[in-house]
Coordinates of C-alpha atoms in Angstrom, one line a residue:
X1 CA 130.2 -4.1 121.7
X2 CA 132.7 -5.7 119.4
X3 CA 132.6 -4.8 115.8
X4 CA 132.0 -7.5 113.2
X5 CA 135.2 -8.8 111.8
X6 CA 135.8 -8.0 108.1
X7 CA 136.8 -10.7 105.6
X8 CA 140.3 -9.3 105.5
X9 CA 140.5 -9.7 109.2
X10 CA 139.5 -13.3 109.0
X11 CA 142.2 -13.9 106.3
X12 CA 144.8 -12.2 108.5
X13 CA 143.8 -14.5 111.4
X14 CA 144.0 -17.6 109.3
X15 CA 147.5 -16.6 108.2
X16 CA 148.6 -15.9 111.8
X17 CA 147.1 -19.1 113.0
X18 CA 148.8 -21.1 110.2
X19 CA 152.1 -19.4 111.0
X20 CA 151.8 -20.1 114.7
X21 CA 150.7 -23.7 114.1
X22 CA 153.8 -24.1 111.9
X23 CA 155.9 -22.6 114.7
X24 CA 154.4 -25.0 117.2
X25 CA 155.0 -28.0 114.9
X26 CA 158.6 -26.8 114.3
X27 CA 159.2 -26.3 118.0
X28 CA 157.9 -29.8 118.9
X29 CA 159.9 -31.4 116.0
X30 CA 163.1 -29.8 117.4
X31 CA 162.6 -31.1 120.9
X32 CA 165.3 -33.7 121.7
X33 CA 164.1 -37.2 122.5
X34 CA 165.6 -36.9 126.0
X35 CA 163.8 -33.7 126.8
X36 CA 160.6 -35.3 128.1
X37 CA 161.1 -33.6 131.4
X38 CA 160.8 -30.2 129.9
X39 CA 157.5 -28.5 130.7
X40 CA 155.5 -26.9 127.7
X41 CA 154.4 -23.4 128.6
X42 CA 152.3 -20.9 126.7
X43 CA 154.2 -17.7 125.9
X44 CA 153.4 -14.3 124.4
X45 CA 155.6 -11.7 122.7
X46 CA 156.1 -8.4 124.5
X47 CA 155.3 -5.6 122.2
X48 CA 155.0 -1.8 122.4
X49 CA 151.4 -0.6 122.6
X50 CA 149.4 2.6 123.0
X51 CA 148.5 3.4 126.6
X52 CA 145.8 5.9 127.1
X53 CA 145.1 7.4 130.6
X54 CA 141.4 8.0 131.2
X55 CA 139.2 9.6 133.8
X56 CA 135.9 7.9 134.5
X57 CA 132.9 10.2 134.6
X58 CA 129.3 9.8 135.9
X59 CA 126.8 12.5 135.0
X60 CA 123.6 13.4 133.1
X61 CA 122.6 14.7 129.7
X62 CA 121.6 18.4 129.6
X63 CA 120.8 21.1 127.1
X64 CA 123.8 23.1 126.2
X65 CA 121.8 26.3 126.5
X66 CA 118.3 26.6 127.8
X67 CA 116.0 29.4 126.7
X68 CA 113.1 30.4 129.0
X69 CA 110.1 31.8 127.3
X70 CA 108.2 34.4 129.4
X71 CA 105.1 36.3 128.4
X72 CA 105.4 40.0 127.4
X73 CA 101.8 40.7 128.4
X74 CA 100.8 40.3 132.0
X75 CA 97.3 39.4 133.3
X76 CA 96.2 37.7 130.1
X77 CA 94.4 34.4 130.0
X78 CA 96.1 31.6 128.0
X79 CA 93.5 30.4 125.5
X80 CA 95.4 27.9 123.4
X81 CA 98.6 25.7 123.5
X82 CA 100.1 25.1 120.1
X83 CA 103.0 22.8 120.9
X84 CA 103.9 20.0 123.3
X85 CA 107.1 18.9 125.0
X86 CA 109.6 17.1 122.8
X87 CA 108.6 18.7 119.6
X88 CA 111.0 20.7 117.4
X89 CA 110.3 24.5 117.1
X90 CA 111.7 27.1 114.7
X91 CA 112.5 30.7 115.6
X92 CA 109.3 32.7 115.6
X93 CA 107.0 29.7 115.6
X94 CA 103.8 30.3 117.7
X95 CA 103.8 28.4 121.0
X96 CA 100.6 29.7 122.7
X97 CA 97.8 32.2 122.3
X98 CA 96.6 34.7 124.9
X99 CA 93.3 36.4 125.2
X100 CA 93.3 39.4 122.8
X101 CA 89.7 40.5 122.9
X102 CA 90.5 43.6 124.9
X103 CA 93.4 44.5 122.7
X104 CA 91.3 44.1 119.5
X105 CA 88.6 46.4 121.0
X106 CA 91.3 49.0 121.7
X107 CA 92.5 48.6 118.1
X108 CA 89.0 49.3 116.8
X109 CA 88.7 52.4 118.9
X110 CA 92.1 53.6 117.7
X111 CA 90.9 53.1 114.1
X112 CA 88.0 55.5 114.7
X113 CA 90.3 58.0 116.5
X114 CA 92.7 57.9 113.5
X115 CA 89.8 58.7 111.1
X116 CA 88.8 61.6 113.3
X117 CA 92.3 62.9 113.4
X118 CA 92.6 62.8 109.6
X119 CA 89.3 64.7 109.3
X120 CA 90.6 67.3 111.8
X121 CA 93.8 67.7 109.9
X122 CA 92.0 68.2 106.6
X123 CA 89.8 70.9 108.3
X124 CA 92.8 72.7 109.7
X125 CA 94.6 72.6 106.4
X126 CA 91.6 74.3 104.8
X127 CA 91.7 77.0 107.5
X128 CA 95.4 77.5 106.7
X129 CA 94.7 77.8 103.0
X130 CA 91.9 80.4 103.7
X131 CA 94.2 82.3 106.1
X132 CA 97.0 82.4 103.4
X133 CA 94.5 83.9 100.9
X134 CA 93.3 86.5 103.4
X135 CA 96.9 87.4 104.3
X136 CA 97.8 87.9 100.6
X137 CA 94.8 90.1 99.9
X138 CA 95.4 92.3 103.0
X139 CA 99.0 92.7 101.9
X140 CA 98.0 93.9 98.5
X141 CA 95.6 96.5 99.9
X142 CA 98.3 97.7 102.3
X143 CA 100.9 98.0 99.6
X144 CA 98.4 99.9 97.3
X145 CA 97.5 102.3 100.1
X146 CA 101.2 102.9 100.8
X147 CA 101.9 103.7 97.2
X148 CA 98.9 106.2 96.9
X149 CA 99.5 107.9 100.3
X150 CA 102.3 110.3 99.0
X151 CA 99.9 111.4 96.2
X152 CA 97.1 112.2 98.8
X153 CA 94.8 109.7 97.2
X154 CA 94.5 107.7 100.5
X155 CA 94.0 109.1 103.9
X156 CA 96.1 108.2 107.0
X157 CA 93.0 106.6 108.5
X158 CA 92.5 104.3 105.5
X159 CA 96.2 103.4 105.5
X160 CA 96.0 102.5 109.2
X161 CA 92.9 100.4 108.7
X162 CA 94.7 98.4 105.9
X163 CA 97.7 97.9 108.1
X164 CA 95.5 96.6 110.9
X165 CA 93.7 94.3 108.5
X166 CA 97.1 92.9 107.4
X167 CA 98.2 92.3 110.9
X168 CA 95.0 90.4 111.8
X169 CA 95.5 88.3 108.6
X170 CA 99.0 87.3 109.7
X171 CA 97.8 86.4 113.2
X172 CA 94.9 84.3 111.8
X173 CA 97.4 82.5 109.5
X174 CA 99.7 81.7 112.4
X175 CA 96.8 80.5 114.5
X176 CA 95.6 78.2 111.6
X177 CA 99.1 76.8 111.2
X178 CA 99.4 76.1 114.9
X179 CA 96.0 74.4 114.9
X180 CA 97.2 72.3 111.9
X181 CA 100.4 71.3 113.7
X182 CA 98.3 70.3 116.8
X183 CA 96.0 68.2 114.7
X184 CA 99.0 66.5 113.1
X185 CA 100.5 65.9 116.5
X186 CA 97.3 64.3 117.6
X187 CA 97.5 62.0 114.6
X188 CA 101.0 61.0 115.4
X189 CA 100.0 60.2 119.0
X190 CA 97.1 58.1 117.8
X191 CA 99.5 56.3 115.3
X192 CA 101.9 55.7 118.2
X193 CA 99.1 54.3 120.3
X194 CA 98.1 52.1 117.4
X195 CA 101.6 50.7 117.1
X196 CA 101.6 49.9 120.8
X197 CA 98.2 48.2 120.5
X198 CA 99.4 46.2 117.5
X199 CA 102.5 45.2 119.4
X200 CA 100.4 44.1 122.3
X201 CA 98.2 42.1 119.9
X202 CA 101.3 40.5 118.4
X203 CA 102.6 39.6 121.9
X204 CA 99.3 37.9 122.6
X205 CA 100.9 35.1 120.4
X206 CA 103.8 33.6 122.4
X207 CA 106.5 32.7 120.0
X208 CA 109.8 30.8 120.2
X209 CA 112.8 33.2 120.3
X210 CA 115.1 30.6 118.8
X211 CA 115.0 27.2 117.1
X212 CA 115.3 24.1 119.3
X213 CA 113.6 21.3 121.2
X214 CA 110.9 22.0 123.7
X215 CA 112.0 20.7 127.1
X216 CA 109.4 21.9 129.5
X217 CA 105.9 23.4 129.4
X218 CA 104.3 25.1 132.4
X219 CA 101.7 27.0 130.4
X220 CA 98.1 25.7 131.0
X221 CA 94.9 26.9 129.3
X222 CA 93.0 29.3 131.5
X223 CA 96.0 30.4 133.6
X224 CA 96.9 34.1 133.8
X225 CA 100.3 35.3 132.6
X226 CA 102.8 36.9 134.8
X227 CA 106.4 38.0 134.0
X228 CA 107.5 37.2 137.5
X229 CA 106.3 33.6 137.5
X230 CA 107.7 30.5 136.0
X231 CA 108.6 30.5 132.3
X232 CA 105.7 29.3 130.1
X233 CA 108.2 27.2 128.0
X234 CA 111.8 26.0 128.2
X235 CA 113.6 25.4 124.9
X236 CA 117.0 23.7 124.3
X237 CA 118.6 26.0 121.8
X238 CA 119.2 24.2 118.5
X239 CA 118.4 21.0 120.3
X240 CA 122.1 20.6 121.3
X241 CA 122.5 18.2 124.2
X242 CA 125.7 17.8 126.2
X243 CA 127.1 15.5 128.9
X244 CA 127.5 17.2 132.3
X245 CA 129.4 15.7 135.2
X246 CA 130.9 16.6 138.5
X247 CA 134.5 15.5 139.1
X248 CA 136.7 15.6 142.1
X249 CA 139.6 18.1 142.4
X250 CA 142.2 15.5 141.6
X251 CA 140.6 14.7 138.2
X252 CA 139.4 18.3 137.6
X253 CA 142.9 19.7 137.3
X254 CA 143.8 17.1 134.7
X255 CA 140.9 17.9 132.4
X256 CA 141.5 20.4 129.7
X257 CA 139.2 21.8 126.9
X258 CA 139.6 19.8 123.7
X259 CA 140.2 16.4 125.3
X260 CA 138.4 13.6 123.6
X261 CA 135.8 11.5 125.4
X262 CA 133.5 8.5 125.0
X263 CA 130.1 8.6 126.6
X264 CA 127.9 5.5 127.1
X265 CA 124.3 6.7 126.6
X266 CA 121.3 4.5 127.5
X267 CA 119.7 3.1 124.4
X268 CA 122.8 3.3 122.2
X269 CA 124.9 0.2 121.6
X270 CA 128.1 2.1 120.9
X271 CA 129.5 5.0 122.9
X272 CA 129.0 8.6 121.7
X273 CA 132.1 10.5 120.9
X274 CA 132.6 13.9 122.5
X275 CA 135.0 16.7 123.4
X276 CA 135.5 18.6 126.6
X277 CA 134.0 22.0 125.9
X278 CA 133.8 23.8 129.2
X279 CA 135.1 23.5 132.8
X280 CA 133.9 25.4 135.8
X281 CA 135.9 28.5 136.8
X282 CA 136.3 27.2 140.3
X283 CA 135.7 24.2 142.6
X284 CA 133.0 24.0 145.1
X285 CA 134.7 24.6 148.4
X286 CA 132.2 22.3 150.2
X287 CA 132.4 19.2 147.9
X288 CA 135.8 20.0 146.4
X289 CA 134.4 19.1 143.0
X290 CA 133.9 21.0 139.7
X291 CA 131.5 20.7 136.8
X292 CA 132.6 19.9 133.2
X293 CA 130.6 19.9 130.0
X294 CA 131.3 17.6 127.1
X295 CA 130.1 18.4 123.7
X296 CA 128.7 15.3 122.0
X297 CA 129.4 14.5 118.3
X298 CA 126.8 13.7 115.7
X299 CA 123.1 14.3 115.5
X300 CA 121.9 11.4 117.7
X301 CA 118.5 12.0 119.4
X302 CA 119.5 12.4 123.1
X303 CA 117.1 12.9 126.0
X304 CA 118.1 15.6 128.6
X305 CA 118.2 14.3 132.1
X306 CA 119.3 10.8 131.1
X307 CA 122.0 9.2 133.3
X308 CA 125.2 8.4 131.4
X309 CA 128.8 7.3 132.0
X310 CA 131.9 8.4 130.2
X311 CA 135.6 8.4 130.0
X312 CA 137.9 11.2 129.0
X313 CA 141.3 10.6 127.5
X314 CA 143.8 12.7 129.4
X315 CA 147.2 11.3 128.2
X316 CA 148.8 8.9 125.7
X317 CA 152.1 7.1 125.7
X318 CA 153.7 4.0 124.3
X319 CA 154.9 1.2 126.6
X320 CA 155.1 -2.6 126.8
X321 CA 151.7 -4.3 127.4
X322 CA 151.3 -7.8 128.8
X323 CA 148.3 -9.9 129.8
X324 CA 147.6 -9.6 133.5
X325 CA 148.1 -13.4 133.9
X326 CA 151.8 -12.9 132.8
X327 CA 152.5 -10.7 135.9
X328 CA 153.0 -12.3 139.3
X329 CA 152.6 -10.1 142.4
X330 CA 153.8 -11.1 145.8
X331 CA 154.6 -9.0 148.8
X332 CA 154.5 -5.8 146.7
X333 CA 156.9 -7.1 144.1
X334 CA 155.8 -7.7 140.5
X335 CA 157.7 -10.2 138.3
X336 CA 157.4 -12.1 135.0
X337 CA 158.9 -15.2 133.6
X338 CA 161.1 -14.4 130.6
X339 CA 162.0 -17.3 128.2
X340 CA 165.3 -17.2 126.4
X341 CA 166.8 -20.2 124.7
X342 CA 164.2 -22.4 126.3
X343 CA 165.4 -21.2 129.8
X344 CA 163.1 -19.4 132.2
X345 CA 164.4 -16.4 134.1
X346 CA 162.4 -14.5 136.8
X347 CA 162.6 -10.8 136.2
X348 CA 161.2 -8.1 138.5
X349 CA 159.1 -5.4 136.6
X350 CA 157.6 -2.1 137.3
X351 CA 154.0 -1.9 136.3
X352 CA 151.8 1.1 135.4
X353 CA 148.2 1.4 134.2
X354 CA 145.9 -1.6 134.3
X355 CA 142.7 -2.4 132.5
X356 CA 140.8 -5.6 132.0
X357 CA 143.5 -8.3 131.4
X358 CA 146.2 -5.9 130.3
X359 CA 149.1 -4.5 132.4
X360 CA 151.4 -1.7 131.3
X361 CA 155.1 -2.6 131.9
X362 CA 157.2 0.5 132.7
X363 CA 160.5 -1.3 133.3
X364 CA 161.9 -4.8 133.2
X365 CA 160.8 -6.2 129.8
X366 CA 161.9 -5.1 126.3
X367 CA 160.1 -5.1 123.0
X368 CA 160.2 -8.6 121.4
X369 CA 161.0 -10.6 124.5
X370 CA 159.2 -13.9 125.1
X371 CA 157.1 -14.0 128.4
X372 CA 155.2 -16.9 129.9
X373 CA 151.5 -16.2 129.6
X374 CA 150.6 -17.6 133.0
X375 CA 153.1 -16.8 135.8
X376 CA 152.3 -19.6 138.2
X377 CA 154.1 -21.1 141.1
X378 CA 155.0 -24.2 139.1
X379 CA 158.0 -22.5 137.4
X380 CA 161.3 -21.7 138.9
X381 CA 164.3 -19.6 137.8
X382 CA 166.5 -21.5 135.2
X383 CA 163.8 -24.1 134.4
X384 CA 164.0 -25.4 130.9
X385 CA 160.7 -25.3 129.1
X386 CA 159.1 -25.8 125.7
X387 CA 157.6 -22.4 124.7
X388 CA 154.2 -22.7 122.9
X389 CA 153.0 -19.5 121.3
X390 CA 149.5 -18.3 122.4
X391 CA 147.3 -18.6 119.4
X392 CA 144.2 -17.1 121.0
X393 CA 145.9 -13.8 121.7
X394 CA 147.0 -13.5 118.1
X395 CA 143.5 -14.0 116.7
X396 CA 142.2 -10.6 117.7
X397 CA 143.3 -7.8 115.6
X398 CA 145.9 -6.8 112.9
X399 CA 145.6 -3.0 113.0
X400 CA 148.6 -2.3 115.2
X401 CA 152.0 -3.9 115.9
X402 CA 151.0 -4.7 119.4
X403 CA 148.0 -6.8 118.2
X404 CA 150.3 -9.3 116.5
X405 CA 150.6 -11.3 119.7
X406 CA 148.5 -10.3 122.7
X407 CA 145.9 -7.5 122.6
X408 CA 142.2 -8.1 122.6
X409 CA 139.8 -6.4 120.2
X410 CA 139.2 -3.3 122.4
X411 CA 142.9 -2.6 123.1
X412 CA 142.9 0.2 120.6
X413 CA 140.7 2.2 123.0
X414 CA 143.5 2.4 125.5
X415 CA 144.0 1.6 129.1
X416 CA 142.5 3.6 131.9
X417 CA 144.6 4.4 134.9

């Protein structure tokens, strides 16, 4: 699609047209009266232009990275779908709900068990407190008996009884502390079970692991979940869509990361710019082709799976460009008609890349030389002609030196080999 010409461009064209019209009038006014046999021919000026080698691609649009969402809980019925294909999701956003009745029942039972555990801990702590008091009293009686024994106030039997009472108090204290530790361990186990139940309850809500666009949905209401089955959802991470193409080995070795590309996407009037992001590590030995990925610029809404065409710029150079009509090909020899001092000379040239009506001239014509626009069989070497500048080719663009005489509006996009 050609861009709409700006007012400045129209002014430049009027100036060029006026200049060429003046040149035509001047040339015709200088033609001698006896030169009626001279043939007027349309000519163009050979100029240096940018030649861009390109590789044509055919491929499809695909997500840069696909995220498959599987359920963490197996054997649960899907009770509700909260999102549909094509919608945008954020990280952590709910996608579907699973049956959680059994899990909620287990949570209620765990709540009761937790209350019982707390009561048991309180009872065991009371026993520990009582055992501590008994141990202290037994120790005091034992120490008093030991202090009175040398004075004969306490018999050996009494001292032994106090010693035994103290030993029993110590044993009962240790038992109470062990029972308390066991009750606390039971509480920790119940708390751990509660966290597991709460995690299961949380996983009954299937959530998006990352932001992106929902590409596929296999989840259906009433189906049972399975971690070994198909993913419930497929998400394009961040909604980033790329162009993926298979290229032959000859083209694959010429493609490098960072090369610019233009991708024609259905539904868009102008091509989408892109950059070669990734190439396959190796070629397929059967097809001798490799896959490349092109990162597309901008935030245009692209549809994965859509067919697209593209071109990758692989090299740039500056050479003479001429309209294809100016080059004559016969028996493998290419030639042009160069006009100098109103005389035509046939000159063999070496051509390079071609695109549309433009031909790259590698050898044979220099910058600024005058060339006949249409190299037909009606001209011969050393014919005398009246050169008429081609006004139509000068109308197109004023952005580059090459466009002064011969390039069409899309010449700035280069020539594909």
